[in-house]
Tab-separated table of C-alpha atoms and ligand atoms in Angstrom:
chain	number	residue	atom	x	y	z
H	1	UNK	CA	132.703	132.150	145.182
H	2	UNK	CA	132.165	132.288	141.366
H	3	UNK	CA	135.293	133.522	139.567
H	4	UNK	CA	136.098	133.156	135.722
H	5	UNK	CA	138.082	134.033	132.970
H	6	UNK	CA	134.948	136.626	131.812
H	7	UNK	CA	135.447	138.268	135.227
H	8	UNK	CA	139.090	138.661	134.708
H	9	UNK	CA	138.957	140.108	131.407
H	10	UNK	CA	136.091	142.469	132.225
H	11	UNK	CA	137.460	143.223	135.682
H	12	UNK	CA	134.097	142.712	137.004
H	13	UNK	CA	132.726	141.094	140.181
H	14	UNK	CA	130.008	138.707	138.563
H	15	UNK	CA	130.373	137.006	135.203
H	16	UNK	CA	127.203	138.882	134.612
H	17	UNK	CA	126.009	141.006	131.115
H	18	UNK	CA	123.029	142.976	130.548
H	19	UNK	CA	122.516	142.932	127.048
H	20	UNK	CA	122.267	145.686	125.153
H	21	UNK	CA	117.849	146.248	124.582
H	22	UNK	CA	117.201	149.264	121.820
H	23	UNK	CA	115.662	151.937	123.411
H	24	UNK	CA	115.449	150.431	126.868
H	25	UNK	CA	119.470	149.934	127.537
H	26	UNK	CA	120.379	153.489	128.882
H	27	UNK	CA	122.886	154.947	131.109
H	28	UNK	CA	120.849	154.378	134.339
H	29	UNK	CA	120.430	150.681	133.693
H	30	UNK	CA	123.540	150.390	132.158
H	31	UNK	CA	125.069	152.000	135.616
H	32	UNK	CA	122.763	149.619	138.344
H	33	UNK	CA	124.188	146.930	136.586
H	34	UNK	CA	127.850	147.641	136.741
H	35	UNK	CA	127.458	148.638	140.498
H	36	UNK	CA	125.950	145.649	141.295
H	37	UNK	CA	128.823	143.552	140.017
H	38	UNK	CA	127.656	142.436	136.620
H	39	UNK	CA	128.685	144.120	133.374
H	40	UNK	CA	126.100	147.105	132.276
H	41	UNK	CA	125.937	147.862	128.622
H	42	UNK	CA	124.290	150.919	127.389
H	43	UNK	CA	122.256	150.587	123.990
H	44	UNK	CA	123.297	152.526	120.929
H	45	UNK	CA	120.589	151.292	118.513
H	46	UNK	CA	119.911	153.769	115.740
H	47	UNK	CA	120.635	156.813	118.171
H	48	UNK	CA	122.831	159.720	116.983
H	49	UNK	CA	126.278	160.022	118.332
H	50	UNK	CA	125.667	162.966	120.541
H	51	UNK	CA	123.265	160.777	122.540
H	52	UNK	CA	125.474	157.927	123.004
H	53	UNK	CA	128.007	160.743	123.800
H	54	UNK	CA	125.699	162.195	126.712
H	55	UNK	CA	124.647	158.588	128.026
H	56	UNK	CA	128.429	157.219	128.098
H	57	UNK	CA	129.509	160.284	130.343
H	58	UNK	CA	126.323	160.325	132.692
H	59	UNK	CA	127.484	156.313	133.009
H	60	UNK	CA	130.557	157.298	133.867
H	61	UNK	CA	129.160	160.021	136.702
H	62	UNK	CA	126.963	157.129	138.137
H	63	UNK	CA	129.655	154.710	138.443
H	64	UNK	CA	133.331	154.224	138.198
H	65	UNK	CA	133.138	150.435	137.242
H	66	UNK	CA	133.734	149.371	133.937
H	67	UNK	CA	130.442	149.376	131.432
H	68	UNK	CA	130.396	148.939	127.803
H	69	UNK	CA	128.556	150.034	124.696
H	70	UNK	CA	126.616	147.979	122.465
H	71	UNK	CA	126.733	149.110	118.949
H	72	UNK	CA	124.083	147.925	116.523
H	73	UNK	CA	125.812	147.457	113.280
H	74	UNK	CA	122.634	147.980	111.058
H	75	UNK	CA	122.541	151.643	112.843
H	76	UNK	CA	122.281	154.422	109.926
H	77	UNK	CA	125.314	156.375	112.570
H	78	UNK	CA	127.281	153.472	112.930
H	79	UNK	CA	130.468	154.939	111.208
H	80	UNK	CA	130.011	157.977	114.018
H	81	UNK	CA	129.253	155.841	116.884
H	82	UNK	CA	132.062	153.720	116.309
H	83	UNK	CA	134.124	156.550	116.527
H	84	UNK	CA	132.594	158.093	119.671
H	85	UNK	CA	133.449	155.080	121.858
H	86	UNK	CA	137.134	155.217	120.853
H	87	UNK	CA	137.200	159.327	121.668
H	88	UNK	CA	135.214	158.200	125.140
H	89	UNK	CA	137.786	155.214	126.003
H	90	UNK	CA	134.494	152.830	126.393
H	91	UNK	CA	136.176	149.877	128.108
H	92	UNK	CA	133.797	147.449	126.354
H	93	UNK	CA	131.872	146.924	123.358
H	94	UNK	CA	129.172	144.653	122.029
H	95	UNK	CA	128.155	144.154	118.749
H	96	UNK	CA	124.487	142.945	116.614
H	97	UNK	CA	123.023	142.575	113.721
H	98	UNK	CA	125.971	141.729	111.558
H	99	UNK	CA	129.490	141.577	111.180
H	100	UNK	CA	131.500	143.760	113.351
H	101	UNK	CA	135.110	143.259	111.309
H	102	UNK	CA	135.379	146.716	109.796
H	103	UNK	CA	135.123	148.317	113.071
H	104	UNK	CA	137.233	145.681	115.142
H	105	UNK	CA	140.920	147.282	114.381
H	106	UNK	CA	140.150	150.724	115.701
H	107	UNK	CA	138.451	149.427	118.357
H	108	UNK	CA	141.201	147.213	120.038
H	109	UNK	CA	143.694	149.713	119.096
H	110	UNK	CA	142.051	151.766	121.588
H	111	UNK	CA	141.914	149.018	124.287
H	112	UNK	CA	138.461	148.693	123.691
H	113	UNK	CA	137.899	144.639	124.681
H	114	UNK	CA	135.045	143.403	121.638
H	115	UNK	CA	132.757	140.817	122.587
H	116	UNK	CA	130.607	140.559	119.105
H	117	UNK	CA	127.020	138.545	119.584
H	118	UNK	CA	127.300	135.587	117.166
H	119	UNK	CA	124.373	133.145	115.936
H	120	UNK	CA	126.356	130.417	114.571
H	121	UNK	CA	130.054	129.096	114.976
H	122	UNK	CA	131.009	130.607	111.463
H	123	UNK	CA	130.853	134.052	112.892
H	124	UNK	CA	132.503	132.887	115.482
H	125	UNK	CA	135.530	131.786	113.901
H	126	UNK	CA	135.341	135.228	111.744
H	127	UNK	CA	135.418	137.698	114.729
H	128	UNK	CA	137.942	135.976	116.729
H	129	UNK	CA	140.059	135.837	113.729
H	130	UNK	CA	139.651	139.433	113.510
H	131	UNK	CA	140.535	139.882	116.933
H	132	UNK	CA	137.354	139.107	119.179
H	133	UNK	CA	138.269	139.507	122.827
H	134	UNK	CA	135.320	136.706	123.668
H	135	UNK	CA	131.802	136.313	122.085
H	136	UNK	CA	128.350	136.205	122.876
H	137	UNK	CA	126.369	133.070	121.870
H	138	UNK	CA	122.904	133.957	121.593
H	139	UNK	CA	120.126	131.606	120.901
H	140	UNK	CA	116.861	132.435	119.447
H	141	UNK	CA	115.311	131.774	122.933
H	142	UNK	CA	116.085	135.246	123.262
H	143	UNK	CA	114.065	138.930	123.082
H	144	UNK	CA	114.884	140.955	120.353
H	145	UNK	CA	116.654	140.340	117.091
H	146	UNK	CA	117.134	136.392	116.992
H	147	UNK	CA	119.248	133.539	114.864
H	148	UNK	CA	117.682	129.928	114.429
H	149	UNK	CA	119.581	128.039	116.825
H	150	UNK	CA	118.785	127.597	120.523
H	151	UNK	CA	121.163	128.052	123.521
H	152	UNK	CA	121.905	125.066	124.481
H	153	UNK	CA	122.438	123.462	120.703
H	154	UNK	CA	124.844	126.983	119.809
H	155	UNK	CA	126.596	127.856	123.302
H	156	UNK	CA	128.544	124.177	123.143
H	157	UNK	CA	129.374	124.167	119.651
H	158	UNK	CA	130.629	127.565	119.823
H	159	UNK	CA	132.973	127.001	122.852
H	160	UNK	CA	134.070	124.233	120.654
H	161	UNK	CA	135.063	126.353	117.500
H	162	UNK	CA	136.923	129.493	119.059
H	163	UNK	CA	139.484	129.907	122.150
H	164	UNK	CA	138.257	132.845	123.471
H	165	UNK	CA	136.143	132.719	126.455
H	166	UNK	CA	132.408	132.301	125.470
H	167	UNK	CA	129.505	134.206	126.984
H	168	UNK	CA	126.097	132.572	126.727
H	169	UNK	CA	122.603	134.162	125.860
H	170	UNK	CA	119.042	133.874	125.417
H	171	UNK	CA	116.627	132.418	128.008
H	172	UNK	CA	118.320	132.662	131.019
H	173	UNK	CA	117.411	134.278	134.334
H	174	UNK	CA	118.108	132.188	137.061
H	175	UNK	CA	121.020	130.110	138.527
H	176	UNK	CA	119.711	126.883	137.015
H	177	UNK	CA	120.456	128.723	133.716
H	178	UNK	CA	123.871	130.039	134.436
H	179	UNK	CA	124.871	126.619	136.052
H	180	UNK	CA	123.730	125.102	132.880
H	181	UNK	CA	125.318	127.464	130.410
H	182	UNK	CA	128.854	126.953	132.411
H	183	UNK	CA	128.037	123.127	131.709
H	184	UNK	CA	127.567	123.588	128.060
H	185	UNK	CA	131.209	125.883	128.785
H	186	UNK	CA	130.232	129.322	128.675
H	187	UNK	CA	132.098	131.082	131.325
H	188	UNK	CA	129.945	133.828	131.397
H	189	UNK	CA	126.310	135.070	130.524
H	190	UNK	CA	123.917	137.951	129.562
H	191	UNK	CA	120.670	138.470	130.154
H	192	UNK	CA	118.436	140.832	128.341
H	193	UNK	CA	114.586	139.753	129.943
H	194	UNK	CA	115.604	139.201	132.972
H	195	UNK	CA	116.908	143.169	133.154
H	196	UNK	CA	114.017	144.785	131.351
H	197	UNK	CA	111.809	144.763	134.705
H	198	UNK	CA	115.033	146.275	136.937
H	199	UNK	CA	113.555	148.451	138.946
H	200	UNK	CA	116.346	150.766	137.273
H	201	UNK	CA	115.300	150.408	134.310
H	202	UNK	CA	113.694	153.080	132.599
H	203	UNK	CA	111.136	151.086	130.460
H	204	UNK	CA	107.579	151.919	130.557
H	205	UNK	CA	105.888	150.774	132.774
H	206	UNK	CA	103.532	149.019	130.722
H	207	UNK	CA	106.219	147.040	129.067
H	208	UNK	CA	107.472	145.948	132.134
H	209	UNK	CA	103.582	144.430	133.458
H	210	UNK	CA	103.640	142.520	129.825
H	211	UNK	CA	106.626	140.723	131.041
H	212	UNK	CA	105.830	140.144	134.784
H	213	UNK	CA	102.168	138.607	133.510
H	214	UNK	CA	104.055	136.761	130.708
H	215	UNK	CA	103.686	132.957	130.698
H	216	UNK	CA	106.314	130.451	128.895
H	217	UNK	CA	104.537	130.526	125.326
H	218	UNK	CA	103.371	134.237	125.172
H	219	UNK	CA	106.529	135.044	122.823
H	220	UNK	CA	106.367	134.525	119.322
H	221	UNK	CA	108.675	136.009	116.513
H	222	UNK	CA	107.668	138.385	113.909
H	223	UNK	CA	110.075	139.553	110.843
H	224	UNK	CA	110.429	136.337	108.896
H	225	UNK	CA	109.455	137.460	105.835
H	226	UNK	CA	112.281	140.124	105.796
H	227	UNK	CA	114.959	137.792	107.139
H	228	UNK	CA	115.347	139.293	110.304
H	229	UNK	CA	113.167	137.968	112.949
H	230	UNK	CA	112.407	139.535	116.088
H	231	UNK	CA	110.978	137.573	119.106
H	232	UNK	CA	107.961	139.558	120.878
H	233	UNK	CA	105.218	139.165	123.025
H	234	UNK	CA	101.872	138.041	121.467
H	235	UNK	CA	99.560	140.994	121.238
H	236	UNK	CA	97.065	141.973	118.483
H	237	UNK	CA	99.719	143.885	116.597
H	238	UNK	CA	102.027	141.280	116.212
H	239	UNK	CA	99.386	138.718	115.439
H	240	UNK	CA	98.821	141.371	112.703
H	241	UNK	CA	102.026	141.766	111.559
H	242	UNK	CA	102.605	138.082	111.404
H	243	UNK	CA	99.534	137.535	109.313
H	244	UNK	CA	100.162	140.585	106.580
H	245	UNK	CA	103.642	139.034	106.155
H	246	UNK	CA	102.387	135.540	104.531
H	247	UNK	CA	99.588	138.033	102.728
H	248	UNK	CA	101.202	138.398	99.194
H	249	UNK	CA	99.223	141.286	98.592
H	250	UNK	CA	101.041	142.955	100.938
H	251	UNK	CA	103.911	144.581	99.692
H	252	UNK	CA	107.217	144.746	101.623
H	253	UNK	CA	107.396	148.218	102.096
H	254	UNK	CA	103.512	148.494	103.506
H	255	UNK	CA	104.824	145.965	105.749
H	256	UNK	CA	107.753	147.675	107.083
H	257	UNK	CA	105.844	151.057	107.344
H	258	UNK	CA	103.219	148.896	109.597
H	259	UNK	CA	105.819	147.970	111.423
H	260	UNK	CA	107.993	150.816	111.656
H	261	UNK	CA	108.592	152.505	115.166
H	262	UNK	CA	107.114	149.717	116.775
H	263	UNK	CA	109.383	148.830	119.817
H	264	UNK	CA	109.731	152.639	120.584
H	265	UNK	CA	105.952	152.732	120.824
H	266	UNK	CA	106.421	149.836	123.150
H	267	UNK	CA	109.688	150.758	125.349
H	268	UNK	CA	108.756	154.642	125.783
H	269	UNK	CA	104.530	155.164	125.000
H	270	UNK	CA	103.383	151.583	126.466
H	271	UNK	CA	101.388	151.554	123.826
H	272	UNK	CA	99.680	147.962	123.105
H	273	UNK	CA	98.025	148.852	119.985
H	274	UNK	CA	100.840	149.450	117.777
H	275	UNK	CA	104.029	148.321	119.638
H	276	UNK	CA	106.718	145.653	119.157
H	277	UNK	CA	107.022	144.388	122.896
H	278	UNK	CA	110.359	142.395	122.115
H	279	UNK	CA	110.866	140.052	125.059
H	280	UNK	CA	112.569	136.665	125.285
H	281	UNK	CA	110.637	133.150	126.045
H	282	UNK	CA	111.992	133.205	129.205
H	283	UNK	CA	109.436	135.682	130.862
H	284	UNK	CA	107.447	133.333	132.198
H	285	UNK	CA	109.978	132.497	134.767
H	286	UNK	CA	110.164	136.439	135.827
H	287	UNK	CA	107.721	137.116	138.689
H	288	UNK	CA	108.745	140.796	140.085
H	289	UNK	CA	110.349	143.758	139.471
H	290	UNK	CA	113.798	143.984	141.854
H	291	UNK	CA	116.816	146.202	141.665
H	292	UNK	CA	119.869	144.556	139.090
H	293	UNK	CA	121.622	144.329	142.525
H	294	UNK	CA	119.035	141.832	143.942
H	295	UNK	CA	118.503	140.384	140.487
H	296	UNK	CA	122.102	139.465	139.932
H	297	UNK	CA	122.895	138.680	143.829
H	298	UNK	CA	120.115	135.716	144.166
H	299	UNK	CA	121.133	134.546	140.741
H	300	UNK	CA	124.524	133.998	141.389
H	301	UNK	CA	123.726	132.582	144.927
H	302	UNK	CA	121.423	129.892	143.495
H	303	UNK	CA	124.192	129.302	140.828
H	304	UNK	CA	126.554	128.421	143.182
H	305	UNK	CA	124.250	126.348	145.033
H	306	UNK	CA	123.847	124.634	142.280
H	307	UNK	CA	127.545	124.068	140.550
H	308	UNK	CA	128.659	122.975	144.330
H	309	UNK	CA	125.828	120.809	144.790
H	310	UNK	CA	126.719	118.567	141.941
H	311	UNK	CA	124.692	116.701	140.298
H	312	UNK	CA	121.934	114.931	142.474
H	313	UNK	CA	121.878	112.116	140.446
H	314	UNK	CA	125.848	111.346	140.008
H	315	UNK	CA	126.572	108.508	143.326
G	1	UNK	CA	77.766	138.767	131.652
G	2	UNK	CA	76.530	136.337	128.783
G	3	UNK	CA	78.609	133.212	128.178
G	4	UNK	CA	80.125	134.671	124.759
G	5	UNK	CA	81.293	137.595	126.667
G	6	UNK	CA	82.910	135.872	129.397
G	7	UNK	CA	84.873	133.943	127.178
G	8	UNK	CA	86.006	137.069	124.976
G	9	UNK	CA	87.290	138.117	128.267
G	10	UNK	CA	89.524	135.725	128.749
G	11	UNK	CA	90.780	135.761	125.450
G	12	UNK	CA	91.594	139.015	125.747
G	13	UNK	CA	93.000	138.440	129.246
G	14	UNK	CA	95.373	135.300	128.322
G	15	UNK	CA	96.329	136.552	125.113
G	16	UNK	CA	95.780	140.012	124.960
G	17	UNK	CA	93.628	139.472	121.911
G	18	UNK	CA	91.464	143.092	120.816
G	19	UNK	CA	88.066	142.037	121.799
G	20	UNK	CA	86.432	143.802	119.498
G	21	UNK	CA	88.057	141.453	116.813
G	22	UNK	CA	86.382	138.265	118.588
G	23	UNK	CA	82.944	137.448	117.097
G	24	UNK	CA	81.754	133.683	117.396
G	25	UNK	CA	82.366	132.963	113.791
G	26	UNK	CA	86.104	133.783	114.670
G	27	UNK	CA	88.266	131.137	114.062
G	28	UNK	CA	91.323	130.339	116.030
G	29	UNK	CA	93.521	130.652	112.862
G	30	UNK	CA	91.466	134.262	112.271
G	31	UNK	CA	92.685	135.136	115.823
G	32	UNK	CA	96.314	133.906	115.651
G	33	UNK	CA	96.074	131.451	118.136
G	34	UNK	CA	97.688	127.909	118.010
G	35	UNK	CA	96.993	124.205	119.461
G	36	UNK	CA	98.863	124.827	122.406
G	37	UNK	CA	97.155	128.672	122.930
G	38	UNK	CA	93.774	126.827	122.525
G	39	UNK	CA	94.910	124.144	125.327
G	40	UNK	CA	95.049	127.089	128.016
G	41	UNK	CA	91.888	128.428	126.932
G	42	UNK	CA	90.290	125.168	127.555
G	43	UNK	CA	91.988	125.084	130.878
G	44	UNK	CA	91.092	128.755	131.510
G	45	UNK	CA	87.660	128.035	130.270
G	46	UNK	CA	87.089	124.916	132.570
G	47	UNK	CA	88.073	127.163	135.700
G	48	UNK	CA	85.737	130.216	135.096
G	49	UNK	CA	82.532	127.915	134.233
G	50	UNK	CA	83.109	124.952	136.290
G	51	UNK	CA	82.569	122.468	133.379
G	52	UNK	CA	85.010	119.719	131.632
G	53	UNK	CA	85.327	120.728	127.476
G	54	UNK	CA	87.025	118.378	125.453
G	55	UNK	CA	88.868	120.017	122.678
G	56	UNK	CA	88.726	118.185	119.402
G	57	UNK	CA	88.111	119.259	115.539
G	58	UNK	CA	84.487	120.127	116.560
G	59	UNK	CA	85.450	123.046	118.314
G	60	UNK	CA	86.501	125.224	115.573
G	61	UNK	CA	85.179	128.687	116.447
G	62	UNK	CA	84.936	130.842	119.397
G	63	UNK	CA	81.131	130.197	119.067
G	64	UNK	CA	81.882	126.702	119.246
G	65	UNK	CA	83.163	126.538	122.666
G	66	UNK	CA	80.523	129.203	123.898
G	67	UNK	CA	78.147	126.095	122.392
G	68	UNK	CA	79.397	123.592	124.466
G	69	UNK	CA	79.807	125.450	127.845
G	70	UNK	CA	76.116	126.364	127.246
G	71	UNK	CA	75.656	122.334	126.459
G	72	UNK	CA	77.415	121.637	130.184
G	73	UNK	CA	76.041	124.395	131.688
Q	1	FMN	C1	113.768	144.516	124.274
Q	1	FMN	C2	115.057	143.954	123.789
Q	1	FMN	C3	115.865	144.726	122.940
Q	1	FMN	C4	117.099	144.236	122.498
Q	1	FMN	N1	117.885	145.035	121.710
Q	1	FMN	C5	119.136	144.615	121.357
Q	1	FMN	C6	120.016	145.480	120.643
Q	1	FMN	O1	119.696	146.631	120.341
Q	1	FMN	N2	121.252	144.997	120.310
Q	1	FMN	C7	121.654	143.717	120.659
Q	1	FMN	O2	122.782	143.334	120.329
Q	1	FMN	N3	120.825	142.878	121.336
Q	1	FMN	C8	119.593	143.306	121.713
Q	1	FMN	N4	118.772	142.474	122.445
Q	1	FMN	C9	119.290	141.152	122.902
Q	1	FMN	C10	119.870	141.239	124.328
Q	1	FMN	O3	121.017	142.044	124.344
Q	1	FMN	C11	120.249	139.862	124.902
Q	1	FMN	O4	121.258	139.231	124.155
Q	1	FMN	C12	119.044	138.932	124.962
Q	1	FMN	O5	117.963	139.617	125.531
Q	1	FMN	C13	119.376	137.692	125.772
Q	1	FMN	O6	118.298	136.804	125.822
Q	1	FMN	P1	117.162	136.853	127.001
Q	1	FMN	O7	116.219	137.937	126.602
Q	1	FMN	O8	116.543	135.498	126.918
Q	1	FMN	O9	117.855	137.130	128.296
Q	1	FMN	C14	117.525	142.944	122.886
Q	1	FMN	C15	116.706	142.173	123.734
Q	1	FMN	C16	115.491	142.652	124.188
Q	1	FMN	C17	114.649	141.813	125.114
């Protein structure tokens, strides 16, 4: 059995996340998740607070385990949002894009735990200063919004620079990733890819056949220009996109208009002509859609295969 | 199917490229692909015609392959 100090904390079977995924992370997923054992976390992106409002309770009538929120800090209702999981006694929330500090004190005065994602050790050190009940160390291997560094160069360095338990991310979804990330010290992980073709989850179903036919160098990332790059899949769009950015014609705000709306295109129209399908390079290793239950269950059973097994080539 | 269109369609397959964007004066760089993009076309290339392409500076264009498939053919 697989038991550690994230399942303790979270009170949760599996030292499992599903990351929060901007207009894909809803209620349903967010519940398959936590009954299977893992941690479920239902997106807030730039919704309004009545919709995280209605998502958090139909979570909470699809299961009683614990499930958490993840709260986009870039989000024009961030101020209300943060307030909504403190009135809805969320038992968990996840932070991105930025820096989470302003929000922490309310939030753990509540008994909220707050697990911030964190790109380098610096904001590390800042949100357990201010509090940080563990953190997610996400590498640019990931879908999604992304920093420069890659799991396995940030996870170790970041266990290094904080005390609290440390959750690894980006480009894993299978037990030779977990084993690996609980080598590099993580005692935990979340997986974003690996959930977006859960048969629970309510992506369409185009999106989901991009990832499923996905091979290992079919990501790319988009967004440099503006600072904030995104890893997608390669399509014509964001071969576009990628191209108007190092056009100096191009003006920034033509750009973001091109690009504006894109991943809702992608997560609720399908649509390949003008959507963002963000997606993490490790895709190519995901061959079917199965429920989170079966998703998480084989994982962790080839995990611990793999952690008991040692090392074949230690004598 | 000539041997242009065949390989548009597996551009547009592999890399779900637009193929009305593909001419054979496109250029990889025109369609966004990189060296290691262009090594699976070869590979893809090589299954669907049954011939052994070499890819080196030469082969600069979508035309260009479509030359030397013909060449093999
Ligand atoms: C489609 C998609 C949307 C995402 N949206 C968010 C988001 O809104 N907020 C966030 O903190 N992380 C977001 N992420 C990151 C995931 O929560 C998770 O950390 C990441 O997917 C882990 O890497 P992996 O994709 O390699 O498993 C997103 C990822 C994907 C694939």
């Amino acid at each position: 059995m697989i038991h550690t100090p994230i399942c303790d904390l979270l009170g949760i079977r599996y030292p499992v996340l599903q990351g929060g995924m901007a207009w894909i992370a809803d209620a349903e997923l967010a519940a398959a998740v936590s009954n299977a054992g893992g941690l479920g976390i239902i997106s807030a992106m730039n919704a309004g607070g009545d919709w995280v409002r209605e998502q958090i309770r139909k979570a909470k009538s699809l299961t009683s385990q614990p499930f958490g929120v993840n709260i986009m800090l870039a989000s024009p209702h961030v101020e209300e949002v943060a307030q909504i999981v403190v009135e809805e006694q969320v038992a968990v929330v996840t932070t991105g894009a930025g820096n989470p500090s302003k929000y922490m004190k309310a939030w753990l005065g509540a008994g909220i735990k707050v697990i911030p994602v964190v790109a380098s050790t610096g904001m590390a050190k800042l949100v357990v200063r201010n509090g940080a009940s563990a953190v997610i160390a996400e590498g640019g291997e990931s879908g999604g919004h992304v920093g420069e560094l890659s799991t396995i160069v940030l996870v170790p360095q970041v266990c290094d620079a904080v005390d609290v338990p440390v959750i690894a991310a980006g480009g894993i979804a299978d037990g030779r990733g977990i084993a690996a990330a609980f080598a590099l010290g993580a005692s935990g992980v979340q997986m974003g890819t690996a959930f977006l073709v859960a048969r629970e989850c309510n992506v369409h179903q185009n999106y989901k056949d991009k990832v499923l036919k996905a091979k290992d160098i079919d990501t790319m990332r988009t967004g440099i220009r503006s600072g904030h790059p995104v890893r997608v899949l390669k399509n014509q769009f964001a071969r576009d996109y990628a191209k108007m950015e190092f056009d100096s014609n191009v003006t920034d705000e033509a750009l973001e208009q091109y690009g504006a709306g894109s991943l809702r295109k992608a997560a609720v129209e399908g649509d390949n002509q003008q959507g963002s399908f963000m997606c993490g390079q490790i895709a190519g290793m995901i061959q079917e859609e199965r429920t989170a239950s079966e998703i998480i269950k084989s994982i962790m059973a080839q995990t611990e295969q793999i952690v008991t097994g040692g090392c074949p080539w230690v004598k | 199917m000539s041997t242009f269109e065949k390989v548009v369609e597996i551009l547009v397959e592999a890399k779900d490229l637009e193929a009305g964007n593909i001419t054979e004066t496109s250029t990889w760089d025109d369609l966004g692909l990189d060296s290691l993009d262009t090594v699976e076309l070869v590979m893809s290339v090589e299954d669907a015609f049954g011939v052994s392409l070499e890819m080196d500076e030469t082969m600069q264009t979508v035309g260009d392959v479509v030359k030397a498939i013909e060449a093999l053919k």
